[in-house]
Coordinates of C-alpha atoms and ligand atoms in Angstrom, one line a residue:
M321 CA 0.0 0.0 0.0
A322 CA 1.5 3.3 -1.1
R323 CA 1.8 6.0 1.6
I324 CA 2.6 9.7 1.2
N325 CA 5.5 11.6 2.8
Q326 CA 3.6 12.8 5.9
N327 CA 6.1 15.6 6.4
Y328 CA 4.2 17.5 3.6
E329 CA 1.2 17.5 6.0
K330 CA 3.3 19.6 8.4
L331 CA 3.6 22.5 6.0
T332 CA 1.6 25.3 7.6
A333 CA 0.2 27.0 4.6
G334 CA 0.4 26.9 0.8
Y335 CA 3.8 28.1 -0.6
L336 CA 3.9 31.8 -0.2
F337 CA 4.2 33.0 -3.8
P338 CA 1.3 30.8 -5.2
E339 CA -0.8 32.2 -2.3
V340 CA 0.0 35.8 -3.4
A341 CA -0.8 34.9 -7.0
K342 CA -4.1 33.2 -5.9
R343 CA -5.3 36.3 -4.0
T344 CA -4.2 38.6 -6.8
K345 CA -6.1 36.5 -9.4
K346 CA -9.2 36.5 -7.2
F347 CA -9.0 40.3 -6.9
A348 CA -8.6 40.6 -10.7
E349 CA -11.6 38.4 -11.3
N350 CA -13.7 40.5 -8.9
N351 CA -12.5 43.8 -10.3
P352 CA -12.3 43.5 -14.1
G353 CA -10.7 46.4 -15.8
V354 CA -8.6 47.4 -12.8
K355 CA -4.9 47.7 -13.6
I356 CA -3.0 45.7 -11.1
L357 CA 0.6 46.7 -10.4
R358 CA 2.8 43.8 -9.3
L359 CA 5.6 44.5 -6.8
G360 CA 5.1 41.2 -5.1
I361 CA 7.2 38.4 -6.6
G362 CA 10.8 39.3 -7.3
N363 CA 10.6 38.6 -11.0
T364 CA 12.8 40.3 -13.6
T365 CA 11.0 42.3 -16.3
E366 CA 13.6 43.9 -18.6
A367 CA 14.8 42.5 -21.9
L368 CA 18.1 40.7 -22.0
P369 CA 21.0 42.7 -23.5
A370 CA 22.3 42.1 -27.0
S371 CA 25.5 40.3 -25.8
V372 CA 23.5 37.7 -23.8
I373 CA 20.9 37.2 -26.6
K374 CA 23.8 36.6 -29.0
G375 CA 25.2 33.9 -26.6
L376 CA 21.7 32.2 -26.4
Y377 CA 21.4 32.3 -30.2
D378 CA 24.9 30.8 -30.6
G379 CA 23.7 28.0 -28.3
V380 CA 20.7 27.4 -30.6
E381 CA 22.9 27.7 -33.8
K382 CA 25.2 25.0 -32.4
L383 CA 22.3 22.6 -32.2
A384 CA 21.5 23.2 -35.9
N385 CA 24.8 21.8 -37.0
V386 CA 25.8 18.2 -36.7
N387 CA 29.4 19.2 -36.0
T388 CA 28.6 21.4 -33.1
Y389 CA 25.5 19.7 -31.8
T390 CA 25.6 18.5 -28.1
G391 CA 23.2 16.3 -26.2
Y392 CA 23.5 15.5 -22.5
G393 CA 26.4 17.5 -21.1
D394 CA 28.3 17.0 -17.9
E395 CA 26.0 17.1 -14.9
Q396 CA 28.4 19.5 -13.1
G397 CA 28.1 21.9 -16.0
D398 CA 30.1 22.9 -19.1
L399 CA 33.8 23.2 -18.0
R400 CA 34.1 26.5 -19.9
L401 CA 31.3 27.9 -17.8
R402 CA 32.7 26.4 -14.5
K403 CA 36.0 28.1 -15.3
E404 CA 34.3 31.5 -16.1
I405 CA 32.3 31.4 -12.9
A406 CA 35.4 30.5 -10.9
R407 CA 37.2 33.4 -12.5
T408 CA 34.5 35.9 -11.4
Y409 CA 35.5 35.2 -7.8
S410 CA 39.0 36.6 -8.5
R411 CA 37.4 40.1 -8.7
F412 CA 36.9 39.8 -4.9
G413 CA 40.4 38.4 -4.3
V414 CA 39.0 34.9 -3.8
K415 CA 40.4 31.7 -5.4
I416 CA 37.8 29.1 -6.5
E417 CA 38.7 26.1 -8.6
P418 CA 36.4 25.1 -11.5
E419 CA 35.9 21.7 -9.9
E420 CA 34.4 23.4 -6.9
V421 CA 31.7 25.0 -9.1
F422 CA 28.5 23.0 -9.8
V423 CA 26.3 24.6 -12.5
S424 CA 22.6 24.1 -12.0
D425 CA 19.2 25.2 -13.1
G426 CA 18.9 27.8 -10.4
A427 CA 19.5 28.8 -6.8
K428 CA 16.0 27.7 -5.7
P429 CA 16.6 24.0 -6.6
D430 CA 20.2 24.1 -5.1
S431 CA 19.1 25.8 -1.9
S432 CA 16.3 23.2 -1.4
N433 CA 18.4 20.2 -2.5
I434 CA 21.6 20.9 -0.6
Q435 CA 20.2 19.7 2.7
S436 CA 19.9 16.2 1.2
I437 CA 23.7 15.5 1.6
F438 CA 23.5 16.2 5.4
S439 CA 22.4 14.0 8.2
L440 CA 18.7 13.9 8.9
D441 CA 19.3 14.7 12.5
S442 CA 21.1 18.0 11.7
I443 CA 20.0 20.9 13.7
I444 CA 19.0 23.7 11.3
A445 CA 19.2 27.4 11.9
V446 CA 17.5 29.9 9.7
Q447 CA 17.2 33.7 9.6
D448 CA 13.7 34.8 10.5
P449 CA 12.3 36.1 8.2
A450 CA 13.8 34.0 5.3
Y451 CA 13.2 32.9 1.8
P452 CA 10.7 30.1 2.5
V453 CA 12.5 27.4 0.6
Y454 CA 15.1 26.8 3.3
V455 CA 12.5 26.0 6.0
D456 CA 10.1 24.1 3.8
S457 CA 12.8 21.8 2.2
N458 CA 13.9 20.8 5.7
V459 CA 10.3 20.3 6.9
I460 CA 9.7 18.0 3.9
A461 CA 12.9 16.1 4.6
G462 CA 11.7 15.5 8.2
R463 CA 14.1 17.6 10.2
T464 CA 11.4 19.4 12.1
G465 CA 8.5 18.6 14.2
N466 CA 5.0 20.1 13.7
A467 CA 4.3 23.8 13.5
V468 CA 2.9 25.6 16.4
G469 CA 1.4 28.6 14.8
S470 CA 4.0 29.5 12.2
V471 CA 7.0 28.2 14.3
Y472 CA 8.3 24.7 13.6
D473 CA 9.4 22.6 16.5
G474 CA 13.1 21.7 16.3
L475 CA 14.1 24.6 14.0
V476 CA 16.3 27.3 15.4
Y477 CA 15.0 30.7 14.3
M478 CA 17.5 33.6 14.3
P479 CA 15.3 36.7 14.5
C480 CA 16.3 39.6 12.2
T481 CA 14.7 42.6 13.7
E482 CA 14.9 46.4 13.7
K483 CA 17.0 46.0 16.9
N484 CA 19.8 44.0 15.3
G485 CA 19.6 45.8 11.9
F486 CA 17.9 42.7 10.4
F487 CA 21.1 40.5 10.7
P488 CA 21.2 37.9 13.5
E489 CA 23.7 37.1 16.2
V490 CA 25.3 33.7 16.1
P491 CA 23.1 31.0 17.8
N492 CA 23.5 30.6 21.5
D493 CA 23.4 26.8 21.2
K494 CA 25.2 24.4 18.9
V495 CA 23.6 24.0 15.4
D496 CA 24.8 22.1 12.4
L497 CA 23.5 23.9 9.3
I498 CA 23.0 27.6 9.1
Y499 CA 21.2 29.3 6.2
L500 CA 22.3 32.9 5.5
C501 CA 21.1 35.1 2.7
S502 CA 22.9 38.3 1.9
P503 CA 21.8 40.7 0.4
N504 CA 18.7 39.4 2.2
N505 CA 15.4 38.3 0.8
P506 CA 13.1 39.7 2.2
T507 CA 14.7 42.4 4.4
G508 CA 17.2 43.9 1.9
A509 CA 19.8 43.9 4.7
V510 CA 23.4 43.1 3.7
A511 CA 25.8 41.4 6.1
T512 CA 29.0 43.3 6.9
K513 CA 32.4 41.7 6.9
E514 CA 32.4 41.6 10.7
Q515 CA 29.0 40.0 10.9
L516 CA 30.1 37.2 8.5
E517 CA 33.4 36.8 10.3
N518 CA 31.4 36.0 13.5
F519 CA 29.4 33.3 11.7
V520 CA 32.5 31.8 10.1
A521 CA 34.2 31.7 13.5
Y522 CA 31.1 30.1 15.0
A523 CA 30.9 27.5 12.2
R524 CA 34.5 26.6 12.4
K525 CA 34.4 26.3 16.2
N526 CA 31.2 24.1 16.1
K527 CA 32.0 22.2 12.8
A528 CA 28.8 23.7 11.4
I529 CA 28.2 24.5 7.8
I530 CA 26.9 27.8 6.5
L531 CA 24.6 27.6 3.4
F532 CA 25.1 31.0 2.0
D533 CA 22.6 32.3 -0.6
A534 CA 24.2 35.1 -2.6
A535 CA 21.6 35.3 -5.3
Y536 CA 21.4 39.1 -5.0
S537 CA 25.2 39.8 -4.7
S538 CA 25.3 41.9 -7.9
F539 CA 23.0 44.4 -6.3
I540 CA 25.6 45.5 -3.8
S541 CA 27.1 48.8 -4.8
D542 CA 28.8 49.6 -1.4
T543 CA 32.3 48.1 -2.0
T544 CA 32.9 47.7 1.7
L545 CA 30.2 45.0 1.9
P546 CA 31.2 41.4 1.1
R547 CA 29.8 40.1 -2.2
T548 CA 30.8 36.5 -1.5
I549 CA 31.2 34.7 1.9
Y550 CA 34.6 33.5 0.6
E551 CA 35.9 37.1 1.2
I552 CA 36.0 36.0 4.8
K553 CA 39.1 34.1 5.8
G554 CA 38.4 30.4 6.6
A555 CA 34.9 30.4 4.9
E556 CA 36.2 27.8 2.5
E557 CA 36.3 25.3 5.4
C558 CA 32.7 25.9 6.5
A559 CA 30.5 27.5 3.8
I560 CA 28.7 26.5 0.6
E561 CA 27.7 29.4 -1.6
I562 CA 24.6 29.3 -3.8
N563 CA 24.2 31.8 -6.6
S564 CA 22.2 32.4 -9.7
F565 CA 22.0 34.1 -13.1
S566 CA 18.3 34.9 -12.4
K567 CA 18.6 38.4 -10.9
S568 CA 22.1 39.4 -12.1
S569 CA 21.5 38.5 -15.8
G570 CA 17.6 38.3 -16.1
F571 CA 17.6 34.5 -16.3
T572 CA 14.6 33.9 -14.1
G573 CA 12.9 32.2 -17.1
V574 CA 16.1 30.9 -18.8
R575 CA 17.1 29.0 -15.6
L576 CA 20.8 28.9 -14.6
G577 CA 22.6 29.0 -11.3
W578 CA 25.5 27.4 -9.5
S579 CA 26.8 26.3 -6.1
V580 CA 30.4 26.5 -4.9
V581 CA 31.3 23.5 -2.7
P582 CA 34.9 24.0 -1.7
K583 CA 37.2 21.0 -1.4
K584 CA 38.5 22.4 1.9
L585 CA 35.0 22.1 3.4
I586 CA 34.8 19.8 6.4
A587 CA 32.2 18.4 8.7
E588 CA 32.2 16.2 11.9
D589 CA 32.4 13.1 9.8
A590 CA 33.8 14.5 6.5
N591 CA 37.4 15.4 5.7
E592 CA 38.5 17.7 2.9
G593 CA 37.0 16.7 -0.4
K594 CA 34.2 14.6 1.0
I595 CA 31.4 17.1 0.8
N596 CA 32.4 18.2 -2.7
A597 CA 32.3 14.5 -3.7
L598 CA 28.9 14.0 -2.1
W599 CA 27.4 17.0 -3.9
N600 CA 28.9 15.6 -7.1
R601 CA 27.3 12.3 -6.4
R602 CA 24.0 13.9 -5.7
Q603 CA 24.0 15.9 -8.8
T604 CA 25.2 13.1 -11.1
T605 CA 22.5 10.9 -9.7
M606 CA 19.5 13.3 -9.6
F607 CA 20.3 16.1 -12.1
N608 CA 21.0 15.8 -15.8
G609 CA 22.8 19.1 -16.3
A610 CA 21.7 22.6 -17.1
S611 CA 20.4 23.4 -20.5
N612 CA 23.2 23.8 -23.1
I613 CA 21.6 26.9 -24.6
A614 CA 21.3 28.5 -21.1
Q615 CA 24.9 27.7 -20.4
E616 CA 26.0 29.5 -23.7
G617 CA 23.9 32.4 -22.5
G618 CA 25.6 32.3 -19.1
L619 CA 29.0 32.4 -20.8
A620 CA 28.0 35.5 -22.7
A621 CA 26.6 37.1 -19.5
L622 CA 30.0 36.6 -17.9
S623 CA 32.0 38.2 -20.7
D624 CA 33.2 41.7 -20.2
E625 CA 30.5 43.1 -22.5
G626 CA 27.8 40.9 -20.9
M627 CA 28.8 41.9 -17.4
S628 CA 28.6 45.6 -18.1
E629 CA 25.3 45.3 -20.0
T630 CA 23.7 43.2 -17.4
Q631 CA 25.0 45.5 -14.6
R632 CA 23.2 48.4 -16.3
I633 CA 19.9 46.5 -15.9
V634 CA 20.7 45.8 -12.2
Q635 CA 21.2 49.6 -11.8
Y636 CA 17.8 50.2 -13.5
Y637 CA 16.1 48.0 -10.9
M638 CA 18.1 49.8 -8.1
E639 CA 16.8 53.1 -9.5
N640 CA 13.3 51.7 -9.1
A641 CA 14.2 50.8 -5.5
K642 CA 15.2 54.4 -4.9
I643 CA 11.9 55.7 -6.4
I644 CA 9.9 53.3 -4.2
R645 CA 11.9 54.0 -1.1
S646 CA 11.5 57.8 -1.3
A647 CA 7.8 57.6 -2.1
L648 CA 7.1 55.3 0.9
I649 CA 9.1 57.4 3.2
E650 CA 7.3 60.5 2.0
K651 CA 4.0 58.7 2.7
G652 CA 5.1 58.1 6.3
F653 CA 6.2 54.5 6.2
V654 CA 9.2 53.1 8.1
V655 CA 11.3 51.7 5.3
Y656 CA 14.4 49.4 5.3
G657 CA 16.5 47.8 2.5
G658 CA 16.4 48.9 -1.1
V659 CA 19.9 50.4 -1.0
N660 CA 22.1 47.4 -1.8
A661 CA 19.3 45.0 -2.5
P662 CA 16.2 45.0 -4.8
Y663 CA 13.8 44.5 -1.9
L664 CA 12.3 47.0 0.5
W665 CA 11.2 45.9 3.9
V666 CA 8.5 48.1 5.3
K667 CA 6.5 48.3 8.5
T668 CA 2.8 48.0 8.2
P669 CA 1.1 51.1 9.5
N670 CA -0.9 51.0 12.8
N671 CA 0.3 47.4 13.6
I672 CA -1.9 46.0 10.9
G673 CA -1.2 42.3 10.2
S674 CA 0.8 41.5 7.1
W675 CA -1.9 39.7 5.2
E676 CA -4.6 42.3 6.2
F677 CA -2.3 45.0 4.8
F678 CA -1.7 43.0 1.6
D679 CA -5.5 43.0 1.0
K680 CA -5.7 46.7 1.9
M681 CA -2.9 47.7 -0.5
L682 CA -4.4 45.7 -3.3
L683 CA -7.9 47.0 -2.7
E684 CA -7.0 50.7 -2.3
A685 CA -3.9 51.2 -4.5
H686 CA -4.1 48.1 -6.7
V687 CA -0.5 47.2 -5.8
V688 CA 0.6 43.7 -5.1
I689 CA 3.2 43.4 -2.3
T690 CA 4.4 40.3 -0.4
P691 CA 3.2 40.0 3.3
G692 CA 6.1 39.8 5.7
S693 CA 4.6 37.0 7.8
G694 CA 5.0 34.7 4.8
F695 CA 8.7 34.7 5.4
G696 CA 8.5 33.7 9.0
P697 CA 7.2 34.8 12.4
S698 CA 9.4 37.8 12.7
G699 CA 8.1 39.1 9.4
E700 CA 4.6 39.7 10.9
G701 CA 3.9 43.5 10.8
Y702 CA 6.0 44.0 7.7
F703 CA 5.6 43.8 4.0
R704 CA 8.1 43.4 1.2
V705 CA 8.2 45.5 -2.0
S706 CA 10.1 44.2 -5.0
A707 CA 11.9 46.7 -7.2
F708 CA 11.7 44.5 -10.2
G709 CA 9.4 46.1 -12.8
H710 CA 9.0 48.4 -15.7
R711 CA 9.7 52.0 -14.7
E712 CA 6.3 53.2 -15.8
N713 CA 4.6 50.6 -13.6
I714 CA 6.8 51.5 -10.7
L715 CA 5.9 55.2 -11.1
E716 CA 2.2 54.3 -11.4
A717 CA 2.3 52.1 -8.3
V718 CA 4.0 54.8 -6.1
D719 CA 1.5 57.3 -7.5
N720 CA -1.4 55.1 -6.5
I721 CA 0.1 54.5 -3.1
K722 CA 0.6 58.3 -2.6
K723 CA -2.9 59.2 -3.7
C724 CA -5.2 56.2 -2.9
L725 CA -3.8 54.4 0.1
E726 CA -5.2 55.5 3.4
I727 CA -2.9 55.1 6.4
Ligands
LIG917 C1 9.2 33.1 -6.8 C2 17.1 34.3 -1.9 C3 11.9 35.5 -5.6 N1 8.7 31.1 -7.9 O1 15.7 31.8 -9.9 P1 16.6 31.0 -9.0 O2 16.0 29.6 -8.7 O3 18.0 31.0 -9.4 O4 16.6 31.8 -7.6 C4 15.5 31.8 -6.7 C5 15.9 32.5 -5.4 C6 16.9 32.0 -4.7 N2 17.3 32.6 -3.6 C7 16.7 33.7 -3.1 C8 15.6 34.2 -3.8 O5 14.9 35.3 -3.4 C9 15.2 33.6 -5.0 C10 14.0 34.1 -5.8 N3 13.0 34.7 -5.0 C11 11.1 36.1 -4.5 O6 10.2 36.9 -4.9 O7 11.4 35.9 -3.3 C12 11.1 34.7 -6.6 C13 10.1 33.8 -5.9 C14 9.7 31.8 -7.3 C15 10.2 31.1 -6.0 O8 9.5 30.4 -5.4 O9 11.5 31.1 -5.8

């Protein structure tokens, strides 16, 4: 008799983003003709630059010719791309070997799959609030008990609040796996060198591993802030870094990402090289490699021309963030983030609950945001605004908020 994985039954609510989409769809059906302005899901909107399009075309052209056609590629990724990704780290004075880079179809799959190479009794620490994938993938794997309200038994929450500048202290007790995201989704906070040094010191002392999601690193313009955890001495012994072409190069739909699993990484029962070998085993067993066309696009995005063209688009989104930030402050909101990250983290007015404010914003200003509580218990009383969008829609959204939202 087949039985389901009962851990799915522990998941407290539907996955956050489909829930946002469901409520938005319902509003649209009930209010035909109303223009809805979507600043909810962090989804790229601007066309890819010419250099990257050429790379993607080249990938297609290769398939048209029997001499250049390729079928299945290496599960770890095209070696040319692994080398180029490794080379990008040298900009930050960091040495990464191509064999430590594993190309994938995105940071979401990697950040949910990575837990599978660690022991089921690992104690997990997450920033609260956090991108929901870190929590849900561990719930599904069975590393938590049931949820009491929105708090899972057995999970260590590291609150990110106004008081600590939305970056947590190291845990008081011993944990095994620590998820960190910087620049942070959803708070837009960026960890300083000193803050990361504290976590690296904690991880090395406790033989813990940091799973560092750097999907928004290209949005950091303040050069004093670390853009990779490997800028911190010793991080190669205790950190896996996950990254993506989604937001830096507009590949949300193309799908391409990577993880760095250093050979020097160690765990309680794993010497140097073991964890790299385990992730290699996991990927070769369960993943069939990223699309060859996407990888050609990725190579183009990492060329000098590709880098400068894609960075201009990143700056466009950051200009959106600036516009949203000043409009919300002018309206009287307390606003965080949006300076070195494409997300703004905003307090709901008059202590309104996050979902209640989501509905109010949609009803009065026709703007979709993401309720803070969907990212964890400490997100209650906040909402997230995404700066991804066409400029005219951003301007229309802030205009609606200024004119129509009653607070
Ligand atoms: C909606 C911290 C967005 N359906 O595109 P990927 O897989 O390379 O990267 C996904 C990702 C990884 N890490 C972090 C992220 O914030 C994201 C994307 N998050 C958002 O609005 O929070 C898109 C969400 C998408 C999803 O479920 O990821």
